[in-house]
Amino acid sequence: MVKSLRNLIALVVFLTVAASATLFADEFSKKDVEKWNKEFMTVVNQGEKLFHSALGTNTVSCDMCHPNAANTHPETYPKFQKQIGKVVALRDMINWCIQNPLEGEPLKLDDPKMIALEAYITWERKGKPLEPGRH
Amino acid sequence: MKKKMTRRRFLKRTAVAAAAASLPLSVVEFSWGSGSGKNFTFAYISDSHLTHIKGTKFVRNFDQGLKKAVTECNFMSPKPDFVVYGGDLAQLGKREELDHGLEIISRLRHPVKWVIGEHDYYLDLGRYWQEKMGKLNYSFDHKGVHFVVLNSILTYEPWIKQWKTPQERMANMARLDNPKGSPFIVGDLQIEWMKLDLAKVSKDTPVVVMSHSPLYKIFKPWNFWTDDAEKVQNVLKHFNNVTVLHGHVHQIMYNQIGNITFEAMMSTSWPWPYPVSYIKKPNQVPKLTVMMNRADPFHERDATGWSILDMENGRVTNHYKLWENKDRILKYDDKLGYPVDTEYQAPASRIPPQDHY
Ligand SMILES: [Fe+2]
Ligand SMILES: [Fe+2]
């Protein structure tokens, strides 16, 4: 008696869960993908704007030296930077360029602006195979 | 030609050398020149992009580049016959920037020939430049060589007229990767002028054309491109010996198209990536070019510099003076009929930093 009741509860729980598909992490629709991609592209576009604006103190912008974010090589990070003497992330080099050519203050590593810059830089390199460590 | 510096030569130059004590030795032994006949030497400084911040403040980095080139030019021995300024003296065409550039360049002890760049032009369509530097296109003869200077950074009228303000027009031309950009043209009027000018010149006279943009097509998305380049090349094809010297691309680049040799001059401000490193669009970077070393961002003058040009029998030997980097020498090879890098032309002699991706 107790056992069959427990089985029944188990069955009810199973059916309830199965009925609400949203509880499964591995299922999403085309519409979801479109929505997420739109979110992503919004951030890419924010990054593109930042990349083409004066982020430092001297009016200089990233695109002046990196048209279409060329020569930023995001696919090679993390990699050893001989001048820093250790393996660094793309973010470290973004901050390096903000502090030096742009004479600005470094961004916090989790600053939404930093994420946006990374999104734009990597998006311009979309399709390039990852080559961490390459020089 | 650059000769090894002997002790005697060195002593002869000690006065100069002493004055240049703070400069690396390579600066005072630049180009000794051949001194004979019609051979001569001139220098080329380009793309300084002096950037006004506000008041009397300018971007230090870019000021340093131009100042360094001017100082080094003044230590050339023998003296260059003249110095060419190849355009993009300013960043946004402002009077402050052009005046600032003129002030730095006024320290040059040599006569200057001016070529206008798009960053000097699109704020006031070249008015201030013409007032201060002179004509935008002209020609002159020097020791048997006919020089033609072109304003190659014009563009189509509807593009020029679409902007609300001169500042907006300038900003849109200044942005290299601008999807709303417009390709450069020399324009029919100027091509007609050039035809007339060259009509007086014999076929075996060496001709050197100096323009800001390359007079051939490399990469349209970044305006390494002159839309009516073929028309200009057509006018030049009747001459036995033609060299086009241009700025704008901020990198070592050279090419041979038929009888015409093309050589890019260095920028004093910053290097640009080669179009091969932008993977989304196809490019026509000349196969002949052995690329310069990828820049080290920790040395702000790396991959920038200027050029010493030795003119011998109407052919140019181009000494790229690269700061923070080994000089490169480009010499026209009579047998091959195109310019070659004296050290790196053979694929086996190239080094890993010359690989751009
Ligand atoms: Fe330039
Ligand atoms: Fe330019």
GROMACS .gro file of C-alpha atoms and ligand atoms in nm:
model
  494
    1MET     CA    1   0.000   0.000   0.000
    2VAL     CA    2   0.269   0.249   0.105
    3LYS     CA    3   0.481   0.132  -0.184
    4SER     CA    4   0.212   0.181  -0.449
    5LEU     CA    5   0.136   0.528  -0.311
    6ARG     CA    6   0.501   0.617  -0.343
    7ASN     CA    7   0.499   0.493  -0.703
    8LEU     CA    8   0.194   0.701  -0.777
    9ILE     CA    9   0.358   1.016  -0.639
   10ALA     CA   10   0.666   0.944  -0.846
   11LEU     CA   11   0.454   0.908  -1.157
   12VAL     CA   12   0.269   1.235  -1.090
   13VAL     CA   13   0.597   1.421  -1.036
   14PHE     CA   14   0.737   1.274  -1.357
   15LEU     CA   15   0.431   1.375  -1.559
   16THR     CA   16   0.426   1.726  -1.415
   17VAL     CA   17   0.792   1.783  -1.503
   18ALA     CA   18   0.756   1.633  -1.849
   19ALA     CA   19   0.456   1.855  -1.921
   20SER     CA   20   0.645   2.179  -1.862
   21ALA     CA   21   0.927   2.160  -2.119
   22THR     CA   22   1.080   2.487  -2.003
   23LEU     CA   23   1.220   2.311  -1.705
   24PHE     CA   24   1.461   2.120  -1.931
   25ALA     CA   25   1.782   2.308  -1.994
   26ASP     CA   26   1.865   2.136  -2.319
   27GLU     CA   27   1.563   2.228  -2.521
   28PHE     CA   28   1.512   2.557  -2.700
   29SER     CA   29   1.333   2.681  -3.008
   30LYS     CA   30   1.446   2.871  -3.314
   31LYS     CA   31   1.274   3.169  -3.163
   32ASP     CA   32   1.492   3.141  -2.855
   33VAL     CA   33   1.802   3.134  -3.073
   34GLU     CA   34   1.689   3.443  -3.260
   35LYS     CA   35   1.629   3.622  -2.933
   36TRP     CA   36   1.968   3.528  -2.790
   37ASN     CA   37   2.144   3.622  -3.109
   38LYS     CA   38   1.973   3.959  -3.101
   39GLU     CA   39   2.095   4.009  -2.745
   40PHE     CA   40   2.447   3.913  -2.856
   41MET     CA   41   2.445   4.146  -3.157
   42THR     CA   42   2.323   4.432  -2.938
   43VAL     CA   43   2.635   4.390  -2.730
   44VAL     CA   44   2.853   4.354  -3.044
   45ASN     CA   45   2.711   4.683  -3.171
   46GLN     CA   46   2.776   4.850  -2.838
   47GLY     CA   47   3.133   4.721  -2.864
   48GLU     CA   48   3.165   4.849  -3.218
   49LYS     CA   49   3.060   5.196  -3.099
   50LEU     CA   50   3.306   5.189  -2.809
   51PHE     CA   51   3.582   5.068  -3.040
   52HIS     CA   52   3.518   5.370  -3.263
   53SER     CA   53   3.503   5.629  -2.986
   54ALA     CA   54   3.745   5.812  -2.759
   55LEU     CA   55   3.768   5.581  -2.457
   56GLY     CA   56   4.071   5.758  -2.310
   57THR     CA   57   4.172   6.118  -2.255
   58ASN     CA   58   4.333   6.211  -2.588
   59THR     CA   59   4.049   6.169  -2.847
   60VAL     CA   60   4.226   5.864  -2.995
   61SER     CA   61   4.010   5.557  -3.073
   62CYS     CA   62   4.090   5.189  -3.126
   63ASP     CA   63   3.979   5.181  -3.490
   64MET     CA   64   4.243   5.438  -3.584
   65CYS     CA   65   4.507   5.165  -3.553
   66HIS     CA   66   4.284   4.856  -3.576
   67PRO     CA   67   4.037   4.904  -3.864
   68ASN     CA   68   3.768   4.634  -3.833
   69ALA     CA   69   3.955   4.530  -3.518
   70ALA     CA   70   4.233   4.387  -3.739
   71ASN     CA   71   4.561   4.305  -3.563
   72THR     CA   72   4.395   4.231  -3.232
   73HIS     CA   73   4.421   3.853  -3.282
   74PRO     CA   74   4.165   3.744  -3.018
   75GLU     CA   75   4.204   3.381  -3.126
   76THR     CA   76   4.564   3.376  -2.996
   77TYR     CA   77   4.473   3.448  -2.632
   78PRO     CA   78   4.564   3.361  -2.364
   79LYS     CA   79   4.925   3.393  -2.473
   80PHE     CA   80   5.265   3.481  -2.337
   81GLN     CA   81   5.343   3.853  -2.360
   82LYS     CA   82   5.717   3.893  -2.336
   83GLN     CA   83   5.691   4.256  -2.222
   84ILE     CA   84   5.460   4.164  -1.934
   85GLY     CA   85   5.655   3.845  -1.868
   86LYS     CA   86   5.356   3.614  -1.830
   87VAL     CA   87   5.057   3.460  -2.001
   88VAL     CA   88   4.778   3.721  -2.029
   89ALA     CA   89   4.419   3.740  -2.153
   90LEU     CA   90   4.275   3.948  -2.437
   91ARG     CA   91   4.131   4.180  -2.171
   92ASP     CA   92   4.474   4.264  -2.044
   93MET     CA   93   4.582   4.378  -2.391
   94ILE     CA   94   4.260   4.576  -2.440
   95ASN     CA   95   4.337   4.756  -2.114
   96TRP     CA   96   4.698   4.799  -2.220
   97CYS     CA   97   4.588   4.983  -2.534
   98ILE     CA   98   4.337   5.192  -2.337
   99GLN     CA   99   4.611   5.300  -2.097
  100ASN     CA  100   4.882   5.368  -2.354
  101PRO     CA  101   4.774   5.482  -2.702
  102LEU     CA  102   4.446   5.619  -2.556
  103GLU     CA  103   4.602   5.754  -2.234
  104GLY     CA  104   4.298   5.637  -2.037
  105GLU     CA  105   4.201   5.448  -1.722
  106PRO     CA  106   4.182   5.068  -1.747
  107LEU     CA  107   3.836   4.908  -1.742
  108LYS     CA  108   3.735   4.661  -1.468
  109LEU     CA  109   3.772   4.314  -1.612
  110ASP     CA  110   3.397   4.248  -1.576
  111ASP     CA  111   3.288   4.595  -1.689
  112PRO     CA  112   3.004   4.565  -1.944
  113LYS     CA  113   3.214   4.788  -2.172
  114MET     CA  114   3.497   4.533  -2.158
  115ILE     CA  115   3.255   4.251  -2.247
  116ALA     CA  116   3.119   4.461  -2.535
  117LEU     CA  117   3.469   4.535  -2.670
  118GLU     CA  118   3.552   4.164  -2.655
  119ALA     CA  119   3.225   4.076  -2.826
  120TYR     CA  120   3.301   4.313  -3.116
  121ILE     CA  121   3.667   4.213  -3.148
  122THR     CA  122   3.593   3.840  -3.155
  123TRP     CA  123   3.291   3.885  -3.383
  124GLU     CA  124   3.513   4.051  -3.646
  125ARG     CA  125   3.732   3.736  -3.629
  126LYS     CA  126   3.438   3.494  -3.644
  127GLY     CA  127   3.533   3.169  -3.815
  128LYS     CA  128   3.906   3.191  -3.741
  129PRO     CA  129   4.016   2.873  -3.560
  130LEU     CA  130   4.132   2.914  -3.201
  131GLU     CA  131   4.510   2.923  -3.171
  132PRO     CA  132   4.587   2.999  -2.806
  133GLY     CA  133   4.949   3.091  -2.752
  134ARG     CA  134   5.026   3.178  -3.114
  135HIS     CA  135   5.266   3.462  -3.197
  136MET     CA  136   7.410   5.446  -5.213
  137LYS     CA  137   7.472   5.367  -4.852
  138LYS     CA  138   7.841   5.294  -4.798
  139LYS     CA  139   8.015   5.147  -4.495
  140MET     CA  140   8.135   5.427  -4.276
  141THR     CA  141   8.515   5.436  -4.279
  142ARG     CA  142   8.713   5.598  -4.000
  143ARG     CA  143   8.805   5.890  -4.222
  144ARG     CA  144   8.444   5.947  -4.318
  145PHE     CA  145   8.350   5.924  -3.956
  146LEU     CA  146   8.606   6.186  -3.854
  147LYS     CA  147   8.491   6.416  -4.129
  148ARG     CA  148   8.148   6.400  -3.981
  149THR     CA  149   8.241   6.440  -3.618
  150ALA     CA  150   8.097   6.789  -3.600
  151VAL     CA  151   7.763   6.651  -3.705
  152ALA     CA  152   7.813   6.341  -3.496
  153ALA     CA  153   7.887   6.547  -3.187
  154ALA     CA  154   7.569   6.744  -3.235
  155ALA     CA  155   7.388   6.416  -3.275
  156ALA     CA  156   7.546   6.259  -2.969
  157SER     CA  157   7.209   6.175  -2.824
  158LEU     CA  158   7.098   6.002  -3.142
  159PRO     CA  159   7.187   5.645  -3.238
  160LEU     CA  160   7.488   5.623  -3.470
  161SER     CA  161   7.275   5.494  -3.755
  162VAL     CA  162   7.121   5.838  -3.775
  163VAL     CA  163   7.443   6.018  -3.869
  164GLU     CA  164   7.561   5.767  -4.123
  165PHE     CA  165   7.241   5.756  -4.321
  166SER     CA  166   7.307   5.803  -4.685
  167TRP     CA  167   7.639   5.915  -4.819
  168GLY     CA  168   7.510   5.970  -5.170
  169SER     CA  169   7.699   5.904  -5.488
  170GLY     CA  170   7.745   6.273  -5.561
  171SER     CA  171   7.806   6.217  -5.930
  172GLY     CA  172   7.616   6.340  -6.232
  173LYS     CA  173   7.244   6.348  -6.208
  174ASN     CA  174   7.216   6.122  -5.908
  175PHE     CA  175   7.066   6.277  -5.602
  176THR     CA  176   6.896   6.203  -5.273
  177PHE     CA  177   6.568   6.322  -5.130
  178ALA     CA  178   6.373   6.230  -4.820
  179TYR     CA  179   6.008   6.144  -4.765
  180ILE     CA  180   5.807   6.203  -4.448
  181SER     CA  181   5.437   6.115  -4.440
  182ASP     CA  182   5.120   6.048  -4.243
  183SER     CA  183   5.191   6.220  -3.911
  184HIS     CA  184   4.823   6.259  -3.817
  185LEU     CA  185   4.885   6.536  -3.563
  186THR     CA  186   4.580   6.529  -3.341
  187HIS     CA  187   4.447   6.834  -3.161
  188ILE     CA  188   4.298   6.759  -2.816
  189LYS     CA  189   4.212   7.111  -2.696
  190GLY     CA  190   4.378   7.447  -2.640
  191THR     CA  191   4.746   7.391  -2.709
  192LYS     CA  192   4.732   7.017  -2.639
  193PHE     CA  193   4.808   6.758  -2.907
  194VAL     CA  194   4.848   6.379  -2.887
  195ARG     CA  195   5.204   6.331  -2.765
  196ASN     CA  196   5.262   5.998  -2.941
  197PHE     CA  197   5.198   6.137  -3.290
  198ASP     CA  198   5.390   6.461  -3.227
  199GLN     CA  199   5.691   6.249  -3.133
  200GLY     CA  200   5.687   6.070  -3.468
  201LEU     CA  201   5.701   6.385  -3.680
  202LYS     CA  202   5.957   6.553  -3.454
  203LYS     CA  203   6.183   6.249  -3.474
  204ALA     CA  204   6.164   6.237  -3.855
  205VAL     CA  205   6.243   6.610  -3.881
  206THR     CA  206   6.541   6.581  -3.645
  207GLU     CA  207   6.681   6.281  -3.831
  208CYS     CA  208   6.633   6.447  -4.170
  209ASN     CA  209   6.835   6.742  -4.049
  210PHE     CA  210   7.126   6.509  -3.975
  211MET     CA  211   7.130   6.357  -4.323
  212SER     CA  212   7.467   6.377  -4.486
  213PRO     CA  213   7.497   6.464  -4.762
  214LYS     CA  214   7.192   6.683  -4.742
  215PRO     CA  215   6.884   6.574  -4.934
  216ASP     CA  216   6.800   6.800  -5.228
  217PHE     CA  217   6.450   6.832  -5.085
  218VAL     CA  218   6.206   6.664  -4.848
  219VAL     CA  219   5.860   6.551  -4.958
  220TYR     CA  220   5.575   6.567  -4.710
  221GLY     CA  221   5.336   6.294  -4.828
  222GLY     CA  222   5.003   6.402  -4.673
  223ASP     CA  223   4.788   6.340  -4.364
  224LEU     CA  224   4.977   6.599  -4.164
  225ALA     CA  225   4.654   6.660  -3.968
  226GLN     CA  226   4.403   6.414  -3.822
  227LEU     CA  227   4.081   6.612  -3.869
  228GLY     CA  228   4.197   6.886  -4.106
  229LYS     CA  229   4.188   7.151  -3.831
  230ARG     CA  230   4.383   7.474  -3.865
  231GLU     CA  231   4.534   7.404  -3.524
  232GLU     CA  232   4.670   7.075  -3.657
  233LEU     CA  233   4.802   7.214  -3.986
  234ASP     CA  234   4.963   7.510  -3.805
  235HIS     CA  235   5.116   7.276  -3.549
  236GLY     CA  236   5.255   7.061  -3.830
  237LEU     CA  237   5.392   7.361  -4.015
  238GLU     CA  238   5.567   7.473  -3.700
  239ILE     CA  239   5.740   7.137  -3.650
  240ILE     CA  240   5.829   7.110  -4.019
  241SER     CA  241   5.966   7.465  -4.022
  242ARG     CA  242   6.260   7.326  -3.824
  243LEU     CA  243   6.361   7.128  -4.135
  244ARG     CA  244   6.673   7.273  -4.297
  245HIS     CA  245   6.565   7.159  -4.644
  246PRO     CA  246   6.307   7.272  -4.899
  247VAL     CA  247   5.973   7.091  -4.872
  248LYS     CA  248   5.745   6.959  -5.148
  249TRP     CA  249   5.387   6.910  -5.029
  250VAL     CA  250   5.138   6.635  -5.115
  251ILE     CA  251   4.790   6.661  -4.963
  252GLY     CA  252   4.615   6.374  -4.781
  253GLU     CA  253   4.247   6.315  -4.712
  254HIS     CA  254   4.288   6.408  -4.343
  255ASP     CA  255   4.416   6.751  -4.454
  256TYR     CA  256   4.142   6.806  -4.709
  257TYR     CA  257   3.791   6.711  -4.604
  258LEU     CA  258   3.724   6.976  -4.339
  259ASP     CA  259   3.755   7.281  -4.566
  260LEU     CA  260   3.816   7.104  -4.901
  261GLY     CA  261   4.180   7.209  -4.907
  262ARG     CA  262   4.140   7.585  -4.858
  263TYR     CA  263   4.376   7.634  -4.566
  264TRP     CA  264   4.630   7.395  -4.717
  265GLN     CA  265   4.640   7.594  -5.042
  266GLU     CA  266   4.684   7.914  -4.845
  267LYS     CA  267   4.977   7.779  -4.644
  268MET     CA  268   5.141   7.501  -4.845
  269GLY     CA  269   5.048   7.590  -5.202
  270LYS     CA  270   4.896   7.409  -5.496
  271LEU     CA  271   4.741   7.065  -5.464
  272ASN     CA  272   4.876   6.943  -5.798
  273TYR     CA  273   5.189   7.066  -5.973
  274SER     CA  274   5.502   6.942  -6.145
  275PHE     CA  275   5.871   7.026  -6.138
  276ASP     CA  276   6.197   6.908  -6.290
  277HIS     CA  277   6.496   6.812  -6.084
  278LYS     CA  278   6.833   6.695  -6.222
  279GLY     CA  279   6.678   6.527  -6.523
  280VAL     CA  280   6.379   6.374  -6.345
  281HIS     CA  281   6.024   6.498  -6.402
  282PHE     CA  282   5.816   6.503  -6.083
  283VAL     CA  283   5.436   6.518  -6.087
  284VAL     CA  284   5.239   6.580  -5.766
  285LEU     CA  285   4.873   6.479  -5.769
  286ASN     CA  286   4.581   6.539  -5.538
  287SER     CA  287   4.460   6.179  -5.548
  288ILE     CA  288   4.221   6.195  -5.252
  289LEU     CA  289   3.928   6.359  -5.425
  290THR     CA  290   3.600   6.171  -5.434
  291TYR     CA  291   3.256   6.186  -5.596
  292GLU     CA  292   3.050   6.505  -5.560
  293PRO     CA  293   2.729   6.344  -5.421
  294TRP     CA  294   2.929   6.192  -5.135
  295ILE     CA  295   3.091   6.527  -5.056
  296LYS     CA  296   2.756   6.707  -5.057
  297GLN     CA  297   2.558   6.468  -4.838
  298TRP     CA  298   2.690   6.582  -4.498
  299LYS     CA  299   2.531   6.839  -4.269
  300THR     CA  300   2.858   6.993  -4.154
  301PRO     CA  301   3.222   7.003  -4.267
  302GLN     CA  302   3.309   6.826  -3.939
  303GLU     CA  303   3.074   6.540  -4.020
  304ARG     CA  304   3.224   6.509  -4.369
  305MET     CA  305   3.576   6.507  -4.228
  306ALA     CA  306   3.495   6.250  -3.959
  307ASN     CA  307   3.338   6.016  -4.213
  308MET     CA  308   3.639   6.034  -4.443
  309ALA     CA  309   3.881   5.999  -4.152
  310ARG     CA  310   3.735   5.666  -4.038
  311LEU     CA  311   3.923   5.401  -4.235
  312ASP     CA  312   3.677   5.115  -4.184
  313ASN     CA  313   3.372   5.332  -4.253
  314PRO     CA  314   3.102   5.137  -4.443
  315LYS     CA  315   2.975   5.481  -4.553
  316GLY     CA  316   3.315   5.579  -4.695
  317SER     CA  317   3.386   5.668  -5.055
  318PRO     CA  318   3.676   5.566  -5.281
  319PHE     CA  319   3.941   5.819  -5.385
  320ILE     CA  320   3.965   5.957  -5.735
  321VAL     CA  321   4.213   6.177  -5.921
  322GLY     CA  322   3.933   6.302  -6.145
  323ASP     CA  323   3.918   6.371  -6.519
  324LEU     CA  324   4.013   6.737  -6.483
  325GLN     CA  325   4.340   6.653  -6.315
  326ILE     CA  326   4.411   6.363  -6.551
  327GLU     CA  327   4.371   6.605  -6.844
  328TRP     CA  328   4.610   6.844  -6.673
  329MET     CA  329   4.859   6.560  -6.626
  330LYS     CA  330   4.834   6.462  -6.994
  331LEU     CA  331   4.916   6.817  -7.097
  332ASP     CA  332   5.196   6.840  -6.847
  333LEU     CA  333   5.354   6.516  -6.967
  334ALA     CA  334   5.313   6.604  -7.334
  335LYS     CA  335   5.626   6.819  -7.300
  336VAL     CA  336   5.828   6.535  -7.147
  337SER     CA  337   6.030   6.291  -7.359
  338LYS     CA  338   5.961   5.917  -7.330
  339ASP     CA  339   6.302   5.839  -7.181
  340THR     CA  340   6.283   6.103  -6.909
  341PRO     CA  341   6.240   5.934  -6.571
  342VAL     CA  342   5.902   6.029  -6.426
  343VAL     CA  343   5.821   6.023  -6.054
  344VAL     CA  344   5.456   6.068  -5.954
  345MET     CA  345   5.380   6.154  -5.593
  346SER     CA  346   5.027   6.105  -5.464
  347HIS     CA  347   4.879   6.041  -5.123
  348SER     CA  348   4.672   5.734  -5.210
  349PRO     CA  349   4.819   5.439  -5.399
  350LEU     CA  350   4.749   5.483  -5.773
  351TYR     CA  351   4.633   5.123  -5.793
  352LYS     CA  352   4.377   4.905  -5.621
  353ILE     CA  353   4.461   4.714  -5.303
  354PHE     CA  354   4.166   4.700  -5.063
  355LYS     CA  355   3.845   4.895  -5.108
  356PRO     CA  356   3.696   4.850  -4.757
  357TRP     CA  357   3.985   5.058  -4.613
  358ASN     CA  358   4.027   5.288  -4.914
  359PHE     CA  359   4.369   5.152  -5.007
  360TRP     CA  360   4.226   5.232  -5.345
  361THR     CA  361   4.204   5.493  -5.620
  362ASP     CA  362   3.893   5.437  -5.829
  363ASP     CA  363   4.025   5.583  -6.155
  364ALA     CA  364   4.378   5.445  -6.109
  365GLU     CA  365   4.373   5.273  -6.450
  366LYS     CA  366   4.312   5.605  -6.623
  367VAL     CA  367   4.617   5.752  -6.452
  368GLN     CA  368   4.827   5.444  -6.531
  369ASN     CA  369   4.722   5.477  -6.895
  370VAL     CA  370   4.869   5.825  -6.917
  371LEU     CA  371   5.194   5.697  -6.764
  372LYS     CA  372   5.236   5.386  -6.976
  373HIS     CA  373   5.415   5.574  -7.258
  374PHE     CA  374   5.719   5.640  -7.042
  375ASN     CA  375   6.013   5.402  -7.006
  376ASN     CA  376   6.073   5.469  -6.644
  377VAL     CA  377   5.794   5.558  -6.402
  378THR     CA  378   5.785   5.545  -6.022
  379VAL     CA  379   5.479   5.625  -5.812
  380LEU     CA  380   5.549   5.715  -5.449
  381HIS     CA  381   5.251   5.727  -5.216
  382GLY     CA  382   5.158   5.749  -4.849
  383HIS     CA  383   4.824   5.661  -4.688
  384VAL     CA  384   4.872   5.289  -4.624
  385HIS     CA  385   5.107   5.326  -4.321
  386GLN     CA  386   5.308   5.016  -4.412
  387ILE     CA  387   5.580   4.882  -4.637
  388MET     CA  388   5.414   4.799  -4.967
  389TYR     CA  389   5.545   4.783  -5.322
  390ASN     CA  390   5.431   4.662  -5.658
  391GLN     CA  391   5.510   4.663  -6.028
  392ILE     CA  392   5.231   4.703  -6.284
  393GLY     CA  393   5.367   4.707  -6.639
  394ASN     CA  394   5.622   4.987  -6.661
  395ILE     CA  395   5.518   5.147  -6.332
  396THR     CA  396   5.689   5.087  -5.999
  397PHE     CA  397   5.480   5.164  -5.690
  398GLU     CA  398   5.628   5.220  -5.345
  399ALA     CA  399   5.452   5.316  -5.024
  400MET     CA  400   5.619   5.549  -4.776
  401MET     CA  401   5.614   5.491  -4.401
  402SER     CA  402   5.393   5.677  -4.157
  403THR     CA  403   5.549   5.864  -3.864
  404SER     CA  404   5.238   5.811  -3.647
  405TRP     CA  405   5.116   5.450  -3.635
  406PRO     CA  406   5.128   5.136  -3.851
  407TRP     CA  407   4.820   4.984  -4.013
  408PRO     CA  408   4.742   4.615  -4.032
  409TYR     CA  409   4.787   4.462  -4.376
  410PRO     CA  410   4.449   4.396  -4.539
  411VAL     CA  411   4.535   4.023  -4.534
  412SER     CA  412   4.471   4.033  -4.160
  413TYR     CA  413   4.104   4.126  -4.206
  414ILE     CA  414   3.954   3.788  -4.287
  415LYS     CA  415   3.601   3.894  -4.386
  416LYS     CA  416   3.687   4.061  -4.718
  417PRO     CA  417   3.913   3.960  -5.010
  418ASN     CA  418   4.216   4.181  -5.080
  419GLN     CA  419   4.468   4.247  -5.355
  420VAL     CA  420   4.782   4.306  -5.152
  421PRO     CA  421   5.066   4.280  -5.407
  422LYS     CA  422   5.238   3.943  -5.407
  423LEU     CA  423   5.570   4.123  -5.457
  424THR     CA  424   5.552   4.294  -5.117
  425VAL     CA  425   5.755   4.144  -4.834
  426MET     CA  426   5.556   4.278  -4.541
  427MET     CA  427   5.711   4.467  -4.254
  428ASN     CA  428   5.743   4.312  -3.910
  429ARG     CA  429   5.425   4.298  -3.704
  430ALA     CA  430   5.440   4.586  -3.463
  431ASP     CA  431   5.530   4.554  -3.098
  432PRO     CA  432   5.261   4.759  -2.920
  433PHE     CA  433   5.499   4.819  -2.629
  434HIS     CA  434   5.723   5.036  -2.848
  435GLU     CA  435   5.507   5.316  -2.979
  436ARG     CA  436   5.743   5.410  -3.261
  437ASP     CA  437   5.775   5.052  -3.385
  438ALA     CA  438   5.665   5.000  -3.747
  439THR     CA  439   5.668   5.375  -3.811
  440GLY     CA  440   5.942   5.578  -3.979
  441TRP     CA  441   6.036   5.767  -4.296
  442SER     CA  442   6.232   5.712  -4.616
  443ILE     CA  443   6.555   5.818  -4.783
  444LEU     CA  444   6.533   5.790  -5.158
  445ASP     CA  445   6.848   5.767  -5.368
  446MET     CA  446   6.783   5.849  -5.730
  447GLU     CA  447   7.027   5.675  -5.960
  448ASN     CA  448   6.980   5.679  -6.336
  449GLY     CA  449   6.618   5.765  -6.277
  450ARG     CA  450   6.552   5.462  -6.055
  451VAL     CA  451   6.475   5.487  -5.687
  452THR     CA  452   6.655   5.301  -5.412
  453ASN     CA  453   6.433   5.332  -5.109
  454HIS     CA  454   6.586   5.317  -4.762
  455TYR     CA  455   6.303   5.263  -4.519
  456LYS     CA  456   6.421   5.418  -4.192
  457LEU     CA  457   6.230   5.208  -3.942
  458TRP     CA  458   6.244   5.313  -3.581
  459GLU     CA  459   6.273   5.034  -3.323
  460ASN     CA  460   6.334   4.801  -3.615
  461LYS     CA  461   6.594   4.706  -3.874
  462ASP     CA  462   6.593   4.928  -4.186
  463ARG     CA  463   6.467   4.779  -4.508
  464ILE     CA  464   6.614   4.862  -4.849
  465LEU     CA  465   6.418   4.837  -5.168
  466LYS     CA  466   6.614   4.852  -5.492
  467TYR     CA  467   6.489   4.841  -5.850
  468ASP     CA  468   6.635   4.537  -6.025
  469ASP     CA  469   6.709   4.621  -6.390
  470LYS     CA  470   6.721   4.258  -6.499
  471LEU     CA  471   6.398   4.156  -6.327
  472GLY     CA  472   6.219   4.483  -6.402
  473TYR     CA  473   6.076   4.533  -6.055
  474PRO     CA  474   6.186   4.648  -5.710
  475VAL     CA  475   6.326   4.392  -5.468
  476ASP     CA  476   6.401   4.398  -5.099
  477THR     CA  477   6.779   4.362  -5.077
  478GLU     CA  478   6.755   4.128  -4.778
  479TYR     CA  479   6.415   3.958  -4.757
  480GLN     CA  480   6.285   3.919  -5.112
  481ALA     CA  481   6.361   3.546  -5.138
  482PRO     CA  482   6.089   3.352  -4.950
  483ALA     CA  483   6.354   3.150  -4.764
  484SER     CA  484   6.508   3.465  -4.614
  485ARG     CA  485   6.188   3.588  -4.448
  486ILE     CA  486   6.138   3.591  -4.072
  487PRO     CA  487   5.834   3.497  -3.854
  488PRO     CA  488   5.731   3.858  -3.761
  489GLN     CA  489   5.672   3.924  -4.135
  490ASP     CA  490   5.384   3.677  -4.125
  491HIS     CA  491   5.058   3.874  -4.102
  492TYR     CA  492   4.735   3.698  -4.022
  493FE      FE  493   4.744   5.842  -4.310
  494FE      FE  494   4.544   5.897  -4.586
   0.00000   0.00000   0.00000
